[in-house]
Coordinates of C-alpha atoms in Angstrom, one line a residue:
M1 CA 124.8 91.4 82.7
K2 CA 124.4 94.9 83.8
I3 CA 124.1 97.3 80.8
L4 CA 123.8 101.1 80.7
F5 CA 122.2 102.1 77.4
A6 CA 123.0 105.6 76.5
S7 CA 121.0 107.5 73.9
S8 CA 119.8 111.0 73.1
E9 CA 116.3 109.9 72.4
A10 CA 113.9 106.9 73.0
H11 CA 110.4 106.2 72.1
P12 CA 107.9 106.7 73.8
L13 CA 109.6 109.5 75.6
V14 CA 111.0 111.6 72.8
K15 CA 111.6 110.9 69.1
T16 CA 113.0 112.6 66.0
G17 CA 113.9 109.5 64.0
G18 CA 114.8 105.7 64.0
L19 CA 117.3 106.0 66.8
A20 CA 114.4 106.5 69.2
D21 CA 112.6 103.4 67.9
V22 CA 115.7 101.3 68.6
S23 CA 116.5 102.9 71.9
G24 CA 112.9 102.3 73.1
S25 CA 112.6 98.7 71.9
L26 CA 116.0 97.1 72.1
P27 CA 116.5 97.7 75.9
R28 CA 113.1 96.1 76.5
A29 CA 114.1 93.0 74.5
I30 CA 117.4 92.8 76.3
R31 CA 115.6 93.1 79.7
E32 CA 113.2 90.3 78.7
A33 CA 116.2 88.2 77.9
G34 CA 117.1 88.4 81.6
H35 CA 119.7 91.3 81.7
D36 CA 119.8 94.3 84.1
I37 CA 119.6 97.1 81.5
R38 CA 119.0 100.7 82.3
L39 CA 118.4 103.5 79.8
V40 CA 119.9 107.0 80.2
L41 CA 119.0 110.1 78.2
P42 CA 118.7 113.9 78.7
A43 CA 115.8 115.1 80.8
Y44 CA 114.1 117.1 78.0
P45 CA 110.6 118.5 79.0
E46 CA 108.9 116.1 76.7
A47 CA 110.8 113.1 78.2
R48 CA 109.9 114.2 81.7
A49 CA 106.3 114.6 80.8
N50 CA 106.1 111.2 79.2
A51 CA 108.2 109.3 81.8
G52 CA 105.5 109.0 84.5
E53 CA 106.6 108.8 88.1
L54 CA 110.2 110.0 88.7
R55 CA 112.3 110.3 91.8
L56 CA 115.4 112.2 92.5
A57 CA 118.1 109.6 92.7
S58 CA 121.3 111.7 92.7
E59 CA 122.7 115.2 92.5
M60 CA 126.2 116.1 91.5
Y61 CA 128.5 118.7 90.1
L62 CA 130.1 118.1 86.7
P63 CA 132.5 120.2 84.5
G64 CA 130.6 122.3 82.1
A65 CA 127.5 122.8 84.2
E66 CA 126.8 126.0 86.1
G67 CA 124.6 124.4 88.7
S68 CA 124.2 120.9 90.0
V69 CA 123.2 118.0 87.7
R70 CA 120.3 115.8 88.9
I71 CA 119.7 112.2 88.0
L72 CA 116.0 111.3 88.0
E73 CA 115.0 107.7 88.1
G74 CA 112.0 105.9 86.9
R75 CA 111.0 103.2 84.4
L76 CA 110.7 103.3 80.6
P77 CA 106.9 103.4 80.1
G78 CA 105.3 100.0 79.6
T79 CA 108.5 98.1 80.5
S80 CA 110.6 97.0 83.4
V81 CA 113.6 98.8 82.0
G82 CA 115.2 101.2 84.5
L83 CA 115.4 104.8 83.4
Y84 CA 117.8 107.6 84.3
L85 CA 117.1 111.2 83.1
V86 CA 120.1 113.6 83.2
D87 CA 118.5 116.9 84.5
S88 CA 120.5 120.0 83.6
P89 CA 118.0 122.8 83.0
E90 CA 120.4 125.1 81.3
Y91 CA 121.1 122.6 78.6
F92 CA 118.0 120.4 78.3
D93 CA 115.0 122.3 79.7
R94 CA 114.2 124.5 76.6
R95 CA 111.5 124.9 74.0
G96 CA 112.2 123.6 70.5
G97 CA 113.6 120.4 69.1
L98 CA 116.1 118.0 70.8
Y99 CA 118.9 119.3 68.7
G100 CA 117.7 122.6 67.5
T101 CA 115.0 124.6 65.9
K102 CA 113.8 125.2 62.4
K103 CA 116.4 127.9 62.1
G104 CA 119.2 125.4 62.9
D105 CA 121.1 123.5 65.5
W106 CA 121.4 124.7 69.1
P107 CA 124.7 126.7 69.2
D108 CA 125.6 124.8 72.4
N109 CA 125.1 121.3 71.3
A110 CA 128.8 120.5 71.9
Q111 CA 128.5 121.7 75.6
R112 CA 125.0 119.9 76.0
F113 CA 126.2 116.5 74.8
A114 CA 129.7 116.7 76.4
L115 CA 127.8 117.3 79.7
F116 CA 125.5 114.4 79.0
A117 CA 128.6 112.2 78.3
R118 CA 130.1 113.2 81.6
A119 CA 126.9 112.3 83.4
V120 CA 126.8 108.9 81.7
C121 CA 130.4 108.3 82.8
A122 CA 129.6 109.3 86.3
I123 CA 126.9 106.7 86.4
A124 CA 129.1 104.1 84.7
M125 CA 131.9 104.6 87.3
E126 CA 129.6 104.8 90.3
H127 CA 130.3 108.4 90.9
A128 CA 126.7 109.2 90.9
D129 CA 126.0 107.2 94.1
L130 CA 123.3 105.0 92.5
D131 CA 124.7 101.8 94.0
W132 CA 124.8 100.2 90.6
K133 CA 127.7 99.7 88.2
P134 CA 127.3 98.4 84.6
Q135 CA 129.5 95.9 83.0
L136 CA 128.8 97.4 79.6
V137 CA 128.0 100.9 78.4
H138 CA 126.2 100.8 75.0
C139 CA 126.4 104.2 73.3
N140 CA 124.5 105.3 70.2
D141 CA 125.4 107.9 67.6
W142 CA 127.5 111.0 67.9
Q143 CA 125.6 112.5 70.9
T144 CA 127.2 109.8 73.0
G145 CA 130.6 109.7 71.3
L146 CA 132.5 111.2 74.0
V147 CA 131.5 108.5 76.5
P148 CA 134.0 105.8 75.3
A149 CA 136.7 108.5 75.1
L150 CA 136.1 109.7 78.6
L151 CA 135.8 106.2 80.0
S152 CA 139.1 105.2 78.4
R153 CA 140.9 107.2 81.0
E154 CA 139.3 105.4 83.9
N155 CA 140.6 102.4 85.8
E156 CA 138.3 99.4 86.3
R157 CA 135.9 100.8 83.8
P158 CA 133.0 98.9 82.1
A159 CA 133.4 97.7 78.5
T160 CA 132.1 100.1 75.8
L161 CA 130.0 99.4 72.7
F162 CA 129.3 102.1 70.1
T163 CA 126.5 101.8 67.6
I164 CA 126.4 103.8 64.3
H165 CA 122.8 104.4 63.3
N166 CA 123.7 107.1 60.6
L167 CA 127.3 107.9 59.9
A168 CA 126.4 111.1 58.1
Y169 CA 125.6 112.8 61.4
Q170 CA 129.0 113.2 63.1
G171 CA 128.7 115.9 65.7
L172 CA 131.3 118.3 64.2
F173 CA 132.3 121.5 66.0
P174 CA 134.8 124.3 65.7
K175 CA 138.3 123.8 67.2
E176 CA 137.8 126.4 69.9
L177 CA 135.1 124.2 71.5
F178 CA 137.6 121.5 71.9
K179 CA 139.5 123.7 74.3
K180 CA 136.4 125.1 75.9
L181 CA 135.3 121.5 76.8
K182 CA 138.6 121.0 78.5
L183 CA 139.3 117.7 76.7
P184 CA 142.8 116.2 77.0
A185 CA 145.1 118.1 74.7
E186 CA 146.6 114.9 73.2
W187 CA 143.1 114.1 71.8
W188 CA 143.5 116.9 69.2
S189 CA 145.0 114.6 66.6
W190 CA 143.9 113.3 63.3
H191 CA 143.8 109.8 64.6
L192 CA 141.8 110.7 67.7
L193 CA 139.1 113.4 67.8
E194 CA 140.3 115.9 65.2
F195 CA 138.6 115.7 61.8
H196 CA 139.7 118.3 59.2
E197 CA 140.3 120.9 61.8
Q198 CA 137.1 120.2 63.6
L199 CA 136.2 118.4 66.8
S200 CA 134.4 115.1 65.9
F201 CA 132.2 113.6 68.6
I202 CA 131.5 110.5 66.6
K203 CA 135.3 109.8 66.4
G204 CA 135.3 109.5 70.1
G205 CA 133.1 106.4 69.8
L206 CA 134.8 105.0 66.7
V207 CA 138.3 105.3 68.1
F208 CA 137.9 104.6 71.8
S209 CA 135.1 102.0 72.0
D210 CA 135.9 98.4 72.6
W211 CA 133.5 97.3 69.9
I212 CA 131.6 99.0 67.1
T213 CA 128.3 97.9 65.7
T214 CA 125.9 99.2 63.0
V215 CA 122.4 98.5 62.0
S216 CA 123.1 95.8 59.3
P217 CA 125.9 93.7 57.8
T218 CA 125.4 95.6 54.6
Y219 CA 125.8 99.0 56.2
A220 CA 128.8 97.7 58.0
R221 CA 130.4 96.9 54.6
E222 CA 129.2 100.1 53.0
I223 CA 130.7 102.5 55.6
R224 CA 134.2 101.2 54.8
T225 CA 133.9 102.5 51.3
P226 CA 134.5 106.1 50.1
E227 CA 131.0 106.3 48.7
F228 CA 129.3 105.8 52.1
G229 CA 132.2 106.3 54.6
C230 CA 131.6 110.1 55.0
G231 CA 135.4 110.6 55.2
L232 CA 135.7 108.0 58.0
E233 CA 136.1 104.9 55.8
G234 CA 139.9 104.8 56.6
L235 CA 139.3 104.7 60.3
L236 CA 136.5 102.1 60.0
Q237 CA 138.8 99.9 57.8
Q238 CA 141.4 100.1 60.5
R239 CA 138.8 98.9 63.1
S240 CA 137.2 96.4 60.9
D241 CA 138.2 93.6 63.2
R242 CA 136.1 95.3 65.9
L243 CA 133.1 96.2 63.7
S244 CA 129.9 94.1 63.3
G245 CA 126.7 94.7 61.4
I246 CA 123.6 93.5 63.3
L247 CA 120.3 93.9 61.6
N248 CA 117.7 95.8 63.6
G249 CA 114.9 93.7 65.0
V250 CA 111.2 94.3 64.7
D251 CA 108.9 95.2 67.5
Y252 CA 105.9 93.0 66.6
E253 CA 103.6 94.8 69.0
V254 CA 104.2 98.1 67.1
W255 CA 104.6 96.7 63.6
S256 CA 101.7 94.3 63.5
P257 CA 99.4 94.1 60.4
E258 CA 96.9 92.4 62.6
Q259 CA 96.4 95.6 64.7
D260 CA 97.5 98.3 62.2
F261 CA 94.5 100.7 61.8
L262 CA 96.2 102.4 58.9
L263 CA 95.8 99.3 56.7
P264 CA 92.5 99.1 54.7
R265 CA 92.2 95.4 56.0
S266 CA 94.1 93.8 58.8
Y267 CA 95.5 90.4 58.3
D268 CA 97.6 87.7 60.2
F269 CA 99.4 84.5 59.4
E270 CA 96.2 82.5 59.0
H271 CA 94.6 85.2 56.7
L272 CA 97.4 86.2 54.3
D273 CA 94.9 86.4 51.4
R274 CA 93.7 89.6 52.9
K275 CA 97.0 91.2 51.7
A276 CA 95.5 91.3 48.2
D277 CA 92.9 93.8 49.4
N278 CA 95.6 96.1 50.7
K279 CA 97.4 95.8 47.4
R280 CA 94.3 96.8 45.5
A281 CA 93.7 99.7 47.8
L282 CA 97.3 101.0 47.2
Q283 CA 96.9 100.6 43.4
Q284 CA 93.7 102.6 43.5
A285 CA 95.3 105.3 45.6
F286 CA 97.9 105.8 42.9
G287 CA 95.6 105.4 40.0
L288 CA 97.1 102.1 38.8
V289 CA 93.9 100.3 38.3

């Protein structure tokens, strides 16, 4: 299967949290299973610096960008996973964090990730002239929420999958940005992208994707309750027939007690007795012995 994996961060290119760990390890596992999977994310300066050799694969004009948008192609370091970086300097070539600075979020995050979504759709629909079309677009968290929405208007589109990593982060923006982004007027509705008089990027993924997954069966149940649903439990209940919880896997090369230099004593399956040394060290560190 041909899969386009869209994310706003991926280890070892750029990372702010667990999304990057999944986006860096899951595509590799899928590639090793025999699928043609390619990762796409914004061309942040750190991502470009860590990506290794890149080539200009495509250049195009998209709504919301003052200049051309370039697609840089390479490989996810240490893997055979194809990599696309969406290069729009006005939105992604800046100092600071991926989503903002210590003072707060970037004021143009809606424009930034709307453009990213349009670029992902261009790749998915072969409008980027990359001579490759995925059968599935796998989107992750609110930063890619507009991708399933935009693709829903296309004929002969790939299937879409949206994964919720943290429902608390929803990509909410003022109503005036809905108009500024020139999204279809009919999408401003409580059962589509409107959420308490705000534009909700995550609802784009929840409403329009063909299937929804989250990071565990437990979390899939929790987010359908008022306690954990963050105001979206009703929508998730409506889509429960298209919602699955899949427990995140573990990258044994990264999380290996045999090679973890932070442990007082390494161990493996044949030397489990060494775990007792680590327990004693932890107890001593907290004054429990």
